[in-house]
Amino acid sequence: SYVLTQPPAVSVAPGKTASIACGGDNIGSKSVHWYQQKAGQAPVVVIYYNDERPSGIPERFSGSNSGNTATLAISRVEAGDEADYYCQVWDSISDHRVFGGGTKLTVL
Amino acid sequence: QVQLVQSGAEVKKPGASVKVSCKASGYSFSDNYVNWVRQAPGQGLEWMGIINPSVGRKHYAQQFQGRVAMTSDTSTSTAYMELSSLGSEDTAVYYCARGGGTSGYYFDTWGQGTLVTVPS
């Protein structure tokens, strides 16, 4: 089935921009969704359909998708952004929803 | 507001079954798919399957075929996930998650999670 690859960890200083990659074969042809999961909590969608932001999610969160890599960018990073982030797609061949392995974002 | 409330934590013996419930409120239950996702301790998210509450049609991830059963009750706006032949590797937090939009390809609302523990 379709495989999504994420770096296990990303570190960023407060106020800087964090970029979290999600790799997959021709992922640019798919719609990518991103979730934030803080410690001990359920995941929350922060980006859907590549670059759409749900109501209540700050404009600092943005998404892009092209070629073999989708990217979640978080600008002006705050301590409260520290969390695990997961990308997710729908695999049309298997009709499965697929998650990446997750990336732990650390705010230095 | 849209809300999914799950049943409480469970401890099960190896070989037993567990049934987790997910009660929806704040929207028309039949209008959106319900997914089940699990997360083993310290691990990532794993999609288990999906059910269309309107018609009862379901689709399971291959690794759970034959061991999982998802059902729904539109009269109580509740979805259920039953997992059988439990082993220690099934110890995890189990989430229900509403499919977003008309396609249901992403998850716009999550339950609070249900911890299922299977001691080895």
mmCIF file of C-alpha atoms in Angstrom, chain B:
data_model
loop_
_atom_site.group_PDB
_atom_site.id
_atom_site.type_symbol
_atom_site.label_atom_id
_atom_site.label_comp_id
_atom_site.label_asym_id
_atom_site.label_seq_id
_atom_site.Cartn_x
_atom_site.Cartn_y
_atom_site.Cartn_z
ATOM 1 C CA GLN B 1 -20.793 21.908 18.328
ATOM 2 C CA VAL B 2 -19.744 18.662 16.667
ATOM 3 C CA GLN B 3 -18.622 16.172 19.294
ATOM 4 C CA LEU B 4 -17.665 12.508 19.506
ATOM 5 C CA VAL B 5 -17.712 10.940 22.964
ATOM 6 C CA GLN B 6 -16.193 7.495 23.423
ATOM 7 C CA SER B 7 -16.679 4.818 26.050
ATOM 8 C CA GLY B 8 -14.267 4.339 28.929
ATOM 9 C CA ALA B 9 -11.002 2.470 29.305
ATOM 10 C CA GLU B 10 -10.960 -1.320 29.132
ATOM 11 C CA VAL B 11 -8.649 -4.062 30.369
ATOM 12 C CA LYS B 12 -8.999 -7.348 28.524
ATOM 13 C CA LYS B 13 -7.394 -10.765 28.708
ATOM 14 C CA PRO B 14 -5.506 -12.170 25.730
ATOM 15 C CA GLY B 15 -7.887 -13.844 23.308
ATOM 16 C CA ALA B 16 -10.883 -11.781 24.418
ATOM 17 C CA SER B 17 -12.816 -9.159 22.447
ATOM 18 C CA VAL B 18 -13.424 -5.476 23.137
ATOM 19 C CA LYS B 19 -16.212 -3.214 21.887
ATOM 20 C CA VAL B 20 -15.708 0.548 21.916
ATOM 21 C CA SER B 21 -18.542 3.005 21.363
ATOM 22 C CA CYS B 22 -18.511 6.509 19.877
ATOM 23 C CA LYS B 23 -21.564 8.721 20.377
ATOM 24 C CA ALA B 24 -21.941 11.627 17.971
ATOM 25 C CA SER B 25 -23.710 14.911 18.601
ATOM 26 C CA GLY B 26 -24.014 18.338 17.012
ATOM 27 C CA TYR B 27 -24.587 17.097 13.465
ATOM 28 C CA SER B 28 -26.673 14.643 11.438
ATOM 29 C CA PHE B 29 -24.988 11.312 12.187
ATOM 30 C CA SER B 30 -25.936 9.752 8.845
ATOM 31 C CA ASP B 31 -24.277 12.514 6.825
ATOM 32 C CA ASN B 32 -20.637 11.672 7.574
ATOM 33 C CA TYR B 33 -18.432 8.597 7.590
ATOM 34 C CA VAL B 34 -16.947 7.402 10.883
ATOM 35 C CA ASN B 35 -13.369 6.133 10.958
ATOM 36 C CA TRP B 36 -11.461 4.229 13.621
ATOM 37 C CA VAL B 37 -7.781 4.945 14.267
ATOM 38 C CA ARG B 38 -5.527 3.461 16.902
ATOM 39 C CA GLN B 39 -2.260 4.501 18.512
ATOM 40 C CA ALA B 40 -0.022 2.104 20.408
ATOM 41 C CA PRO B 41 1.998 3.573 23.302
ATOM 42 C CA GLY B 42 4.694 5.886 21.955
ATOM 43 C CA GLN B 43 3.785 5.024 18.353
ATOM 44 C CA GLY B 44 2.084 6.720 15.423
ATOM 45 C CA LEU B 45 -1.477 6.701 14.141
ATOM 46 C CA GLU B 46 -2.842 3.605 12.410
ATOM 47 C CA TRP B 47 -6.080 3.671 10.389
ATOM 48 C CA MET B 48 -8.303 0.661 11.077
ATOM 49 C CA GLY B 49 -11.336 1.201 8.885
ATOM 50 C CA ILE B 50 -14.408 3.232 8.035
ATOM 51 C CA ILE B 51 -18.179 2.913 8.157
ATOM 52 C CA ASN B 52 -20.922 4.807 6.363
ATOM 53 C CA PRO B 53 -23.650 5.123 9.036
ATOM 54 C CA SER B 54 -26.284 5.914 6.440
ATOM 55 C CA VAL B 55 -26.126 2.525 4.709
ATOM 56 C CA GLY B 56 -23.915 0.518 7.061
ATOM 57 C CA ARG B 57 -21.285 -0.096 4.403
ATOM 58 C CA LYS B 58 -17.809 -0.600 5.846
ATOM 59 C CA HIS B 59 -14.228 -0.988 4.658
ATOM 60 C CA TYR B 60 -11.430 -2.345 6.820
ATOM 61 C CA ALA B 61 -7.663 -1.980 6.662
ATOM 62 C CA GLN B 62 -6.120 -5.192 5.427
ATOM 63 C CA GLN B 63 -4.235 -5.907 8.647
ATOM 64 C CA PHE B 64 -7.491 -6.033 10.612
ATOM 65 C CA GLN B 65 -9.610 -8.030 8.162
ATOM 66 C CA GLY B 66 -11.350 -10.910 9.917
ATOM 67 C CA ARG B 67 -10.714 -9.499 13.378
ATOM 68 C CA VAL B 68 -12.571 -6.172 13.395
ATOM 69 C CA ALA B 69 -16.258 -5.361 13.069
ATOM 70 C CA MET B 70 -17.615 -1.843 12.760
ATOM 71 C CA THR B 71 -21.298 -1.104 13.200
ATOM 72 C CA SER B 72 -23.509 1.922 13.687
ATOM 73 C CA ASP B 73 -26.900 2.722 15.184
ATOM 74 C CA THR B 74 -28.548 5.762 13.634
ATOM 75 C CA SER B 75 -31.290 5.793 16.293
ATOM 76 C CA THR B 76 -28.703 6.648 18.957
ATOM 77 C CA SER B 77 -26.090 8.307 16.698
ATOM 78 C CA THR B 78 -23.515 5.831 17.917
ATOM 79 C CA ALA B 79 -20.755 3.957 16.111
ATOM 80 C CA TYR B 80 -19.092 0.833 17.458
ATOM 81 C CA MET B 81 -15.795 -0.936 16.850
ATOM 82 C CA GLU B 82 -15.272 -4.487 18.045
ATOM 83 C CA LEU B 83 -11.837 -6.092 17.906
ATOM 84 C CA SER B 84 -11.480 -9.796 18.631
ATOM 85 C CA SER B 85 -8.660 -12.230 19.433
ATOM 86 C CA LEU B 86 -6.842 -9.561 21.393
ATOM 87 C CA GLY B 87 -3.109 -9.791 22.019
ATOM 88 C CA SER B 88 -0.690 -7.574 23.904
ATOM 89 C CA GLU B 89 0.108 -5.848 20.613
ATOM 90 C CA ASP B 90 -3.453 -4.485 20.594
ATOM 91 C CA THR B 91 -2.774 -2.370 23.669
ATOM 92 C CA ALA B 92 -3.451 1.117 22.342
ATOM 93 C CA VAL B 93 -5.647 4.179 22.446
ATOM 94 C CA TYR B 94 -8.518 3.745 20.009
ATOM 95 C CA TYR B 95 -10.040 6.857 18.427
ATOM 96 C CA CYS B 96 -13.156 7.391 16.382
ATOM 97 C CA ALA B 97 -12.908 10.243 13.899
ATOM 98 C CA ARG B 98 -15.512 11.840 11.661
ATOM 99 C CA GLY B 99 -14.822 11.946 7.953
ATOM 100 C CA GLY B 100 -14.604 15.545 6.822
ATOM 101 C CA GLY B 101 -16.597 17.007 3.962
ATOM 102 C CA THR B 102 -18.621 14.961 1.512
ATOM 103 C CA SER B 103 -15.765 12.671 0.554
ATOM 104 C CA GLY B 104 -14.656 11.776 4.051
ATOM 105 C CA TYR B 105 -11.026 11.555 2.986
ATOM 106 C CA TYR B 106 -9.740 13.343 6.085
ATOM 107 C CA PHE B 107 -10.757 13.520 9.751
ATOM 108 C CA ASP B 108 -12.297 16.766 10.947
ATOM 109 C CA THR B 109 -13.378 15.752 14.451
ATOM 110 C CA TRP B 110 -11.913 13.163 16.820
ATOM 111 C CA GLY B 111 -13.208 11.437 19.918
ATOM 112 C CA GLN B 112 -11.241 11.698 23.134
ATOM 113 C CA GLY B 113 -9.835 8.192 22.739
ATOM 114 C CA THR B 114 -10.359 4.911 24.595
ATOM 115 C CA LEU B 115 -7.415 3.108 26.155
ATOM 116 C CA VAL B 116 -7.559 -0.647 25.695
ATOM 117 C CA THR B 117 -5.006 -2.607 27.692
ATOM 118 C CA VAL B 118 -4.230 -6.261 27.050
ATOM 119 C CA PRO B 119 -1.707 -7.470 29.626
ATOM 120 C CA SER B 120 0.817 -9.965 28.311
#
